[in-house]
């Protein structure tokens, strides 16, 4: 699974939005991330070409199985790192921003080891 950080962020954002919206559109992603619609449109085209998302004629974005797998992996990392940092006394805004950086840089092996060891200390 060779995907860049930007694509991971887009997939994670689509996943998060799909939990609260009946349908996700490019404008929703742009609003959530604070990006221009044109930038998001280019990113959606790239994600579509790599078969991480599908886009209907009405502009509704859906994660494919491959896209959902990546999005859920990144989201799990984000939630765990944010929760862990908050439990260490880091304010939530800083913890979330730092978790966003950490979630992309760590290997799956290291993440699993950390998850196993810190799960005893935090309540998610």
mmCIF file of N, CA and C in Angstrom:
data_model
loop_
_atom_site.group_PDB
_atom_site.id
_atom_site.type_symbol
_atom_site.label_atom_id
_atom_site.label_comp_id
_atom_site.label_asym_id
_atom_site.label_seq_id
_atom_site.Cartn_x
_atom_site.Cartn_y
_atom_site.Cartn_z
ATOM 1 N N UNK A 1 0.854 -1.185 0.000
ATOM 2 C CA UNK A 1 0.000 0.000 0.000
ATOM 3 C C UNK A 1 0.892 1.237 0.000
ATOM 4 N N UNK A 2 1.199 1.742 -1.159
ATOM 5 C CA UNK A 2 2.075 2.904 -1.290
ATOM 6 C C UNK A 2 1.221 4.126 -1.616
ATOM 7 N N UNK A 3 1.001 4.969 -0.616
ATOM 8 C CA UNK A 3 0.131 6.132 -0.772
ATOM 9 C C UNK A 3 0.748 7.294 -0.004
ATOM 10 N N UNK A 4 0.597 8.494 -0.540
ATOM 11 C CA UNK A 4 1.222 9.635 0.133
ATOM 12 C C UNK A 4 0.337 10.191 1.251
ATOM 13 N N UNK A 5 0.948 11.034 2.070
ATOM 14 C CA UNK A 5 0.273 11.592 3.238
ATOM 15 C C UNK A 5 -0.973 12.393 2.862
ATOM 16 N N UNK A 6 -0.878 13.159 1.800
ATOM 17 C CA UNK A 6 -2.012 13.966 1.360
ATOM 18 C C UNK A 6 -3.211 13.081 1.012
ATOM 19 N N UNK A 7 -2.960 12.022 0.267
ATOM 20 C CA UNK A 7 -4.044 11.108 -0.104
ATOM 21 C C UNK A 7 -4.634 10.446 1.135
ATOM 22 N N UNK A 8 -3.769 10.076 2.083
ATOM 23 C CA UNK A 8 -4.267 9.488 3.334
ATOM 24 C C UNK A 8 -5.190 10.462 4.062
ATOM 25 N N UNK A 9 -4.802 11.737 4.093
ATOM 26 C CA UNK A 9 -5.636 12.746 4.758
ATOM 27 C C UNK A 9 -6.992 12.903 4.074
ATOM 28 N N UNK A 10 -6.986 12.897 2.752
ATOM 29 C CA UNK A 10 -8.258 12.996 2.031
ATOM 30 C C UNK A 10 -9.147 11.791 2.337
ATOM 31 N N UNK A 11 -8.583 10.610 2.300
ATOM 32 C CA UNK A 11 -9.376 9.405 2.573
ATOM 33 C C UNK A 11 -9.918 9.416 3.995
ATOM 34 N N UNK A 12 -9.086 9.816 4.951
ATOM 35 C CA UNK A 12 -9.527 9.898 6.343
ATOM 36 C C UNK A 12 -10.664 10.914 6.485
ATOM 37 N N UNK A 13 -10.539 12.044 5.807
ATOM 38 C CA UNK A 13 -11.569 13.080 5.871
ATOM 39 C C UNK A 13 -12.884 12.576 5.276
ATOM 40 N N UNK A 14 -12.808 11.866 4.165
ATOM 41 C CA UNK A 14 -14.028 11.303 3.561
ATOM 42 C C UNK A 14 -14.682 10.336 4.537
ATOM 43 N N UNK A 15 -13.881 9.500 5.193
ATOM 44 C CA UNK A 15 -14.420 8.557 6.177
ATOM 45 C C UNK A 15 -15.109 9.293 7.318
ATOM 46 N N UNK A 16 -14.452 10.281 7.872
ATOM 47 C CA UNK A 16 -15.022 11.035 8.996
ATOM 48 C C UNK A 16 -16.314 11.728 8.576
ATOM 49 N N UNK A 17 -16.300 12.373 7.407
ATOM 50 C CA UNK A 17 -17.507 13.056 6.936
ATOM 51 C C UNK A 17 -18.652 12.077 6.684
ATOM 52 N N UNK A 18 -18.318 10.888 6.205
ATOM 53 C CA UNK A 18 -19.370 9.904 5.906
ATOM 54 C C UNK A 18 -20.070 9.416 7.175
ATOM 55 N N UNK A 19 -19.447 9.619 8.316
ATOM 56 C CA UNK A 19 -20.066 9.232 9.586
ATOM 57 C C UNK A 19 -21.129 10.232 10.037
ATOM 58 N N UNK A 20 -21.037 11.468 9.518
ATOM 59 C CA UNK A 20 -21.977 12.498 9.963
ATOM 60 C C UNK A 20 -22.868 13.062 8.863
ATOM 61 N N UNK A 21 -22.539 12.804 7.611
ATOM 62 C CA UNK A 21 -23.328 13.327 6.492
ATOM 63 C C UNK A 21 -23.984 12.177 5.730
ATOM 64 N N UNK A 22 -25.155 12.419 5.173
ATOM 65 C CA UNK A 22 -25.796 11.352 4.385
ATOM 66 C C UNK A 22 -24.991 11.008 3.127
ATOM 67 N N UNK A 23 -24.364 12.012 2.519
ATOM 68 C CA UNK A 23 -23.481 11.814 1.365
ATOM 69 C C UNK A 23 -22.327 12.800 1.485
ATOM 70 N N UNK A 24 -21.192 12.436 0.908
ATOM 71 C CA UNK A 24 -20.017 13.303 0.930
ATOM 72 C C UNK A 24 -19.762 13.799 -0.484
ATOM 73 N N UNK A 25 -19.549 15.109 -0.605
ATOM 74 C CA UNK A 25 -19.232 15.718 -1.888
ATOM 75 C C UNK A 25 -17.891 16.435 -1.778
ATOM 76 N N UNK A 26 -17.308 16.773 -2.900
ATOM 77 C CA UNK A 26 -16.022 17.483 -2.898
ATOM 78 C C UNK A 26 -16.091 18.773 -2.093
ATOM 79 N N UNK A 27 -17.211 19.479 -2.192
ATOM 80 C CA UNK A 27 -17.355 20.739 -1.462
ATOM 81 C C UNK A 27 -17.296 20.495 0.049
ATOM 82 N N UNK A 28 -17.809 19.356 0.511
ATOM 83 C CA UNK A 28 -17.748 19.024 1.937
ATOM 84 C C UNK A 28 -16.300 18.797 2.373
ATOM 85 N N UNK A 29 -15.550 18.103 1.541
ATOM 86 C CA UNK A 29 -14.135 17.835 1.823
ATOM 87 C C UNK A 29 -13.360 19.150 1.835
ATOM 88 N N UNK A 30 -13.615 20.005 0.851
ATOM 89 C CA UNK A 30 -12.943 21.301 0.771
ATOM 90 C C UNK A 30 -13.227 22.145 2.011
ATOM 91 N N UNK A 31 -14.477 22.173 2.421
ATOM 92 C CA UNK A 31 -14.863 22.943 3.596
ATOM 93 C C UNK A 31 -14.189 22.396 4.847
ATOM 94 N N UNK A 32 -14.213 21.099 5.009
ATOM 95 C CA UNK A 32 -13.628 20.457 6.192
ATOM 96 C C UNK A 32 -12.126 20.723 6.295
ATOM 97 N N UNK A 33 -11.433 20.652 5.175
ATOM 98 C CA UNK A 33 -9.976 20.812 5.175
ATOM 99 C C UNK A 33 -9.522 22.257 4.983
ATOM 100 N N UNK A 34 -10.446 23.120 4.578
ATOM 101 C CA UNK A 34 -10.090 24.514 4.332
ATOM 102 C C UNK A 34 -9.300 24.695 3.040
ATOM 103 N N UNK A 35 -9.562 23.824 2.067
ATOM 104 C CA UNK A 35 -8.867 23.875 0.780
ATOM 105 C C UNK A 35 -9.797 24.437 -0.286
ATOM 106 N N UNK A 36 -9.202 24.889 -1.385
ATOM 107 C CA UNK A 36 -9.997 25.332 -2.528
ATOM 108 C C UNK A 36 -10.663 24.132 -3.176
ATOM 109 N N UNK A 37 -11.860 24.359 -3.713
ATOM 110 C CA UNK A 37 -12.588 23.279 -4.392
ATOM 111 C C UNK A 37 -11.785 22.710 -5.565
ATOM 112 N N UNK A 38 -11.038 23.572 -6.245
ATOM 113 C CA UNK A 38 -10.257 23.104 -7.390
ATOM 114 C C UNK A 38 -9.156 22.138 -6.950
ATOM 115 N N UNK A 39 -8.530 22.405 -5.823
ATOM 116 C CA UNK A 39 -7.491 21.504 -5.302
ATOM 117 C C UNK A 39 -8.087 20.155 -4.918
ATOM 118 N N UNK A 40 -9.232 20.197 -4.289
ATOM 119 C CA UNK A 40 -9.906 18.962 -3.878
ATOM 120 C C UNK A 40 -10.344 18.173 -5.107
ATOM 121 N N UNK A 41 -10.802 18.885 -6.128
ATOM 122 C CA UNK A 41 -11.228 18.220 -7.361
ATOM 123 C C UNK A 41 -10.081 17.430 -7.988
ATOM 124 N N UNK A 42 -8.905 18.007 -8.001
ATOM 125 C CA UNK A 42 -7.725 17.321 -8.546
ATOM 126 C C UNK A 42 -7.388 16.099 -7.696
ATOM 127 N N UNK A 43 -7.443 16.265 -6.383
ATOM 128 C CA UNK A 43 -7.151 15.146 -5.479
ATOM 129 C C UNK A 43 -8.167 14.025 -5.659
ATOM 130 N N UNK A 44 -9.444 14.381 -5.822
ATOM 131 C CA UNK A 44 -10.476 13.355 -6.004
ATOM 132 C C UNK A 44 -10.249 12.594 -7.313
ATOM 133 N N UNK A 45 -9.807 13.305 -8.337
ATOM 134 C CA UNK A 45 -9.507 12.650 -9.617
ATOM 135 C C UNK A 45 -8.386 11.624 -9.428
ATOM 136 N N UNK A 46 -7.346 12.019 -8.700
ATOM 137 C CA UNK A 46 -6.227 11.107 -8.447
ATOM 138 C C UNK A 46 -6.659 9.896 -7.621
ATOM 139 N N UNK A 47 -7.479 10.131 -6.605
ATOM 140 C CA UNK A 47 -7.968 9.025 -5.772
ATOM 141 C C UNK A 47 -8.869 8.087 -6.574
ATOM 142 N N UNK A 48 -9.641 8.673 -7.481
ATOM 143 C CA UNK A 48 -10.517 7.875 -8.345
ATOM 144 C C UNK A 48 -9.677 7.012 -9.286
ATOM 145 N N UNK A 49 -8.646 7.601 -9.866
ATOM 146 C CA UNK A 49 -7.771 6.868 -10.787
ATOM 147 C C UNK A 49 -7.046 5.720 -10.094
ATOM 148 N N UNK A 50 -6.733 5.911 -8.816
ATOM 149 C CA UNK A 50 -6.054 4.858 -8.048
ATOM 150 C C UNK A 50 -7.054 3.872 -7.427
ATOM 151 N N UNK A 51 -8.335 4.108 -7.713
ATOM 152 C CA UNK A 51 -9.431 3.240 -7.265
ATOM 153 C C UNK A 51 -9.580 3.190 -5.739
ATOM 154 N N UNK A 52 -9.350 4.341 -5.095
ATOM 155 C CA UNK A 52 -9.597 4.467 -3.661
ATOM 156 C C UNK A 52 -10.987 5.025 -3.374
ATOM 157 N N UNK A 53 -11.559 5.701 -4.374
ATOM 158 C CA UNK A 53 -12.907 6.242 -4.245
ATOM 159 C C UNK A 53 -13.664 6.028 -5.558
ATOM 160 N N UNK A 54 -14.982 6.128 -5.439
ATOM 161 C CA UNK A 54 -15.833 6.240 -6.622
ATOM 162 C C UNK A 54 -16.621 7.535 -6.459
ATOM 163 N N UNK A 55 -16.982 8.131 -7.571
ATOM 164 C CA UNK A 55 -17.763 9.363 -7.554
ATOM 165 C C UNK A 55 -18.940 9.166 -8.503
ATOM 166 N N UNK A 56 -20.139 9.367 -7.990
ATOM 167 C CA UNK A 56 -21.331 9.198 -8.808
ATOM 168 C C UNK A 56 -21.517 10.388 -9.733
ATOM 169 N N UNK A 57 -22.432 10.257 -10.673
ATOM 170 C CA UNK A 57 -22.749 11.368 -11.576
ATOM 171 C C UNK A 57 -23.245 12.591 -10.801
ATOM 172 N N UNK A 58 -23.867 12.360 -9.645
ATOM 173 C CA UNK A 58 -24.361 13.457 -8.815
ATOM 174 C C UNK A 58 -23.249 14.078 -7.960
ATOM 175 N N UNK A 59 -22.035 13.509 -8.015
ATOM 176 C CA UNK A 59 -20.912 14.068 -7.276
ATOM 177 C C UNK A 59 -20.731 13.497 -5.879
ATOM 178 N N UNK A 60 -21.407 12.392 -5.590
ATOM 179 C CA UNK A 60 -21.276 11.774 -4.276
ATOM 180 C C UNK A 60 -20.033 10.888 -4.249
ATOM 181 N N UNK A 61 -19.247 11.038 -3.202
ATOM 182 C CA UNK A 61 -17.980 10.325 -3.075
ATOM 183 C C UNK A 61 -18.160 9.144 -2.118
ATOM 184 N N UNK A 62 -17.686 7.987 -2.561
ATOM 185 C CA UNK A 62 -17.719 6.784 -1.734
ATOM 186 C C UNK A 62 -16.342 6.148 -1.725
ATOM 187 N N UNK A 63 -15.934 5.669 -0.568
ATOM 188 C CA UNK A 63 -14.672 4.948 -0.467
ATOM 189 C C UNK A 63 -14.837 3.551 -1.049
ATOM 190 N N UNK A 64 -13.850 3.102 -1.808
ATOM 191 C CA UNK A 64 -13.827 1.709 -2.240
ATOM 192 C C UNK A 64 -13.312 0.888 -1.053
ATOM 193 N N UNK A 65 -13.296 -0.418 -1.175
ATOM 194 C CA UNK A 65 -12.770 -1.246 -0.088
ATOM 195 C C UNK A 65 -11.321 -0.875 0.219
ATOM 196 N N UNK A 66 -10.520 -0.668 -0.820
ATOM 197 C CA UNK A 66 -9.114 -0.291 -0.627
ATOM 198 C C UNK A 66 -8.999 1.077 0.049
ATOM 199 N N UNK A 67 -9.820 2.029 -0.382
ATOM 200 C CA UNK A 67 -9.809 3.361 0.211
ATOM 201 C C UNK A 67 -10.265 3.342 1.657
ATOM 202 N N UNK A 68 -11.277 2.541 1.929
ATOM 203 C CA UNK A 68 -11.795 2.440 3.296
ATOM 204 C C UNK A 68 -10.772 1.806 4.226
ATOM 205 N N UNK A 69 -10.049 0.823 3.720
ATOM 206 C CA UNK A 69 -9.018 0.169 4.531
ATOM 207 C C UNK A 69 -7.950 1.177 4.961
ATOM 208 N N UNK A 70 -7.503 1.999 4.036
ATOM 209 C CA UNK A 70 -6.493 3.016 4.345
ATOM 210 C C UNK A 70 -7.076 4.060 5.294
ATOM 211 N N UNK A 71 -8.272 4.536 5.004
ATOM 212 C CA UNK A 71 -8.900 5.571 5.825
ATOM 213 C C UNK A 71 -9.092 5.091 7.258
ATOM 214 N N UNK A 72 -9.552 3.864 7.420
ATOM 215 C CA UNK A 72 -9.769 3.334 8.766
ATOM 216 C C UNK A 72 -8.454 3.143 9.516
ATOM 217 N N UNK A 73 -7.405 2.745 8.816
ATOM 218 C CA UNK A 73 -6.094 2.593 9.434
ATOM 219 C C UNK A 73 -5.592 3.948 9.948
ATOM 220 N N UNK A 74 -5.682 4.965 9.109
ATOM 221 C CA UNK A 74 -5.210 6.300 9.496
ATOM 222 C C UNK A 74 -6.069 6.863 10.624
ATOM 223 N N UNK A 75 -7.376 6.671 10.532
ATOM 224 C CA UNK A 75 -8.285 7.173 11.567
ATOM 225 C C UNK A 75 -8.007 6.493 12.909
ATOM 226 N N UNK A 76 -7.776 5.186 12.891
ATOM 227 C CA UNK A 76 -7.468 4.469 14.132
ATOM 228 C C UNK A 76 -6.204 5.046 14.771
ATOM 229 N N UNK A 77 -5.189 5.282 13.962
ATOM 230 C CA UNK A 77 -3.946 5.859 14.468
ATOM 231 C C UNK A 77 -4.195 7.239 15.061
ATOM 232 N N UNK A 78 -4.974 8.045 14.338
ATOM 233 C CA UNK A 78 -5.256 9.407 14.795
ATOM 234 C C UNK A 78 -5.952 9.394 16.156
ATOM 235 N N UNK A 79 -6.971 8.573 16.282
ATOM 236 C CA UNK A 79 -7.732 8.506 17.535
ATOM 237 C C UNK A 79 -6.843 8.016 18.674
ATOM 238 N N UNK A 80 -6.075 6.963 18.424
ATOM 239 C CA UNK A 80 -5.222 6.409 19.473
ATOM 240 C C UNK A 80 -4.160 7.417 19.914
ATOM 241 N N UNK A 81 -3.460 8.023 18.955
ATOM 242 C CA UNK A 81 -2.418 8.982 19.310
ATOM 243 C C UNK A 81 -2.992 10.206 20.008
ATOM 244 N N UNK A 82 -4.121 10.704 19.530
ATOM 245 C CA UNK A 82 -4.749 11.865 20.174
ATOM 246 C C UNK A 82 -5.131 11.533 21.609
ATOM 247 N N UNK A 83 -5.788 10.394 21.795
ATOM 248 C CA UNK A 83 -6.220 9.977 23.136
ATOM 249 C C UNK A 83 -5.025 9.803 24.058
ATOM 250 N N UNK A 84 -3.984 9.184 23.546
ATOM 251 C CA UNK A 84 -2.777 8.943 24.339
ATOM 252 C C UNK A 84 -2.138 10.262 24.766
ATOM 253 N N UNK A 85 -1.970 11.178 23.819
ATOM 254 C CA UNK A 85 -1.345 12.458 24.141
ATOM 255 C C UNK A 85 -2.179 13.265 25.135
ATOM 256 N N UNK A 86 -3.497 13.243 24.975
ATOM 257 C CA UNK A 86 -4.373 13.937 25.921
ATOM 258 C C UNK A 86 -4.225 13.319 27.315
ATOM 259 N N UNK A 87 -4.130 11.982 27.368
ATOM 260 C CA UNK A 87 -3.974 11.316 28.668
ATOM 261 C C UNK A 87 -2.643 11.668 29.329
ATOM 262 N N UNK A 88 -1.673 12.108 28.521
ATOM 263 C CA UNK A 88 -0.381 12.539 29.056
ATOM 264 C C UNK A 88 -0.389 14.011 29.472
ATOM 265 N N UNK A 89 -1.514 14.698 29.229
ATOM 266 C CA UNK A 89 -1.644 16.086 29.641
ATOM 267 C C UNK A 89 -1.528 17.102 28.530
ATOM 268 N N UNK A 90 -1.407 16.659 27.285
ATOM 269 C CA UNK A 90 -1.339 17.571 26.146
ATOM 270 C C UNK A 90 -2.748 18.074 25.851
ATOM 271 N N UNK A 91 -2.882 19.378 25.575
ATOM 272 C CA UNK A 91 -4.223 19.887 25.268
ATOM 273 C C UNK A 91 -4.722 19.250 23.964
ATOM 274 N N UNK A 92 -6.031 19.147 23.835
ATOM 275 C CA UNK A 92 -6.629 18.373 22.747
ATOM 276 C C UNK A 92 -6.278 18.910 21.357
ATOM 277 N N UNK A 93 -6.223 20.210 21.194
ATOM 278 C CA UNK A 93 -5.900 20.779 19.889
ATOM 279 C C UNK A 93 -4.484 20.404 19.463
ATOM 280 N N UNK A 94 -3.543 20.544 20.373
ATOM 281 C CA UNK A 94 -2.154 20.184 20.087
ATOM 282 C C UNK A 94 -2.028 18.679 19.881
ATOM 283 N N UNK A 95 -2.700 17.907 20.727
ATOM 284 C CA UNK A 95 -2.649 16.447 20.613
ATOM 285 C C UNK A 95 -3.156 15.984 19.252
ATOM 286 N N UNK A 96 -4.252 16.563 18.790
ATOM 287 C CA UNK A 96 -4.817 16.189 17.494
ATOM 288 C C UNK A 96 -3.876 16.566 16.354
ATOM 289 N N UNK A 97 -3.274 17.749 16.432
ATOM 290 C CA UNK A 97 -2.337 18.187 15.385
ATOM 291 C C UNK A 97 -1.104 17.293 15.360
ATOM 292 N N UNK A 98 -0.591 16.946 16.532
ATOM 293 C CA UNK A 98 0.580 16.069 16.596
ATOM 294 C C UNK A 98 0.236 14.658 16.131
ATOM 295 N N UNK A 99 -0.941 14.179 16.506
ATOM 296 C CA UNK A 99 -1.385 12.846 16.082
ATOM 297 C C UNK A 99 -1.465 12.774 14.565
ATOM 298 N N UNK A 100 -1.892 13.858 13.932
ATOM 299 C CA UNK A 100 -1.994 13.902 12.471
ATOM 300 C C UNK A 100 -0.627 13.716 11.823
ATOM 301 N N UNK A 101 0.407 14.237 12.444
ATOM 302 C CA UNK A 101 1.758 14.058 11.919
ATOM 303 C C UNK A 101 2.256 12.635 12.178
ATOM 304 N N UNK A 102 2.002 12.140 13.365
ATOM 305 C CA UNK A 102 2.486 10.819 13.767
ATOM 306 C C UNK A 102 1.828 9.694 12.969
ATOM 307 N N UNK A 103 0.556 9.846 12.677
ATOM 308 C CA UNK A 103 -0.210 8.768 12.034
ATOM 309 C C UNK A 103 0.336 8.386 10.664
ATOM 310 N N UNK A 104 1.012 9.303 10.015
ATOM 311 C CA UNK A 104 1.524 9.046 8.672
ATOM 312 C C UNK A 104 2.961 8.529 8.668
ATOM 313 N N UNK A 105 3.684 8.806 9.731
ATOM 314 C CA UNK A 105 5.118 8.539 9.735
ATOM 315 C C UNK A 105 5.498 7.172 10.300
ATOM 316 N N UNK A 106 4.587 6.527 10.970
ATOM 317 C CA UNK A 106 4.927 5.310 11.700
ATOM 318 C C UNK A 106 4.576 4.053 10.898
ATOM 319 N N UNK A 107 5.401 3.035 11.035
ATOM 320 C CA UNK A 107 5.115 1.758 10.364
ATOM 321 C C UNK A 107 3.972 1.045 11.076
ATOM 322 N N UNK A 108 3.357 0.113 10.380
ATOM 323 C CA UNK A 108 2.277 -0.662 10.982
ATOM 324 C C UNK A 108 2.805 -1.489 12.156
ATOM 325 N N UNK A 109 3.995 -2.031 11.998
ATOM 326 C CA UNK A 109 4.600 -2.843 13.071
ATOM 327 C C UNK A 109 4.791 -2.018 14.346
ATOM 328 N N UNK A 110 5.346 -0.827 14.197
ATOM 329 C CA UNK A 110 5.558 0.032 15.358
ATOM 330 C C UNK A 110 4.229 0.490 15.960
ATOM 331 N N UNK A 111 3.262 0.805 15.095
ATOM 332 C CA UNK A 111 1.960 1.224 15.601
ATOM 333 C C UNK A 111 1.323 0.113 16.433
ATOM 334 N N UNK A 112 1.364 -1.108 15.934
ATOM 335 C CA UNK A 112 0.768 -2.238 16.668
ATOM 336 C C UNK A 112 1.449 -2.427 18.019
ATOM 337 N N UNK A 113 2.771 -2.274 18.071
ATOM 338 C CA UNK A 113 3.498 -2.413 19.331
ATOM 339 C C UNK A 113 3.098 -1.313 20.315
ATOM 340 N N UNK A 114 3.007 -0.090 19.820
ATOM 341 C CA UNK A 114 2.588 1.026 20.674
ATOM 342 C C UNK A 114 1.160 0.804 21.154
ATOM 343 N N UNK A 115 0.273 0.435 20.236
ATOM 344 C CA UNK A 115 -1.132 0.214 20.586
ATOM 345 C C UNK A 115 -1.251 -0.837 21.688
ATOM 346 N N UNK A 116 -0.513 -1.900 21.549
ATOM 347 C CA UNK A 116 -0.546 -2.983 22.521
ATOM 348 C C UNK A 116 -0.076 -2.499 23.899
ATOM 349 N N UNK A 117 0.960 -1.678 23.909
ATOM 350 C CA UNK A 117 1.542 -1.255 25.172
ATOM 351 C C UNK A 117 0.814 -0.098 25.838
ATOM 352 N N UNK A 118 0.215 0.796 25.063
ATOM 353 C CA UNK A 118 -0.438 1.942 25.710
ATOM 354 C C UNK A 118 -1.912 1.698 25.980
ATOM 355 N N UNK A 119 -2.468 0.653 25.413
ATOM 356 C CA UNK A 119 -3.894 0.397 25.635
ATOM 357 C C UNK A 119 -4.201 0.149 27.105
ATOM 358 N N UNK A 120 -3.210 -0.251 27.872
ATOM 359 C CA UNK A 120 -3.397 -0.458 29.306
ATOM 360 C C UNK A 120 -3.520 0.869 30.066
ATOM 361 N N UNK A 121 -3.053 1.949 29.459
ATOM 362 C CA UNK A 121 -3.006 3.232 30.132
ATOM 363 C C UNK A 121 -4.094 4.210 29.726
ATOM 364 N N UNK A 122 -4.726 3.952 28.598
ATOM 365 C CA UNK A 122 -5.749 4.892 28.120
ATOM 366 C C UNK A 122 -7.075 4.174 27.936
ATOM 367 N N UNK A 123 -8.113 4.941 27.994
ATOM 368 C CA UNK A 123 -9.467 4.437 27.763
ATOM 369 C C UNK A 123 -9.996 5.135 26.521
ATOM 370 N N UNK A 124 -10.165 4.371 25.418
ATOM 371 C CA UNK A 124 -10.680 4.997 24.192
ATOM 372 C C UNK A 124 -12.173 4.887 24.125
#
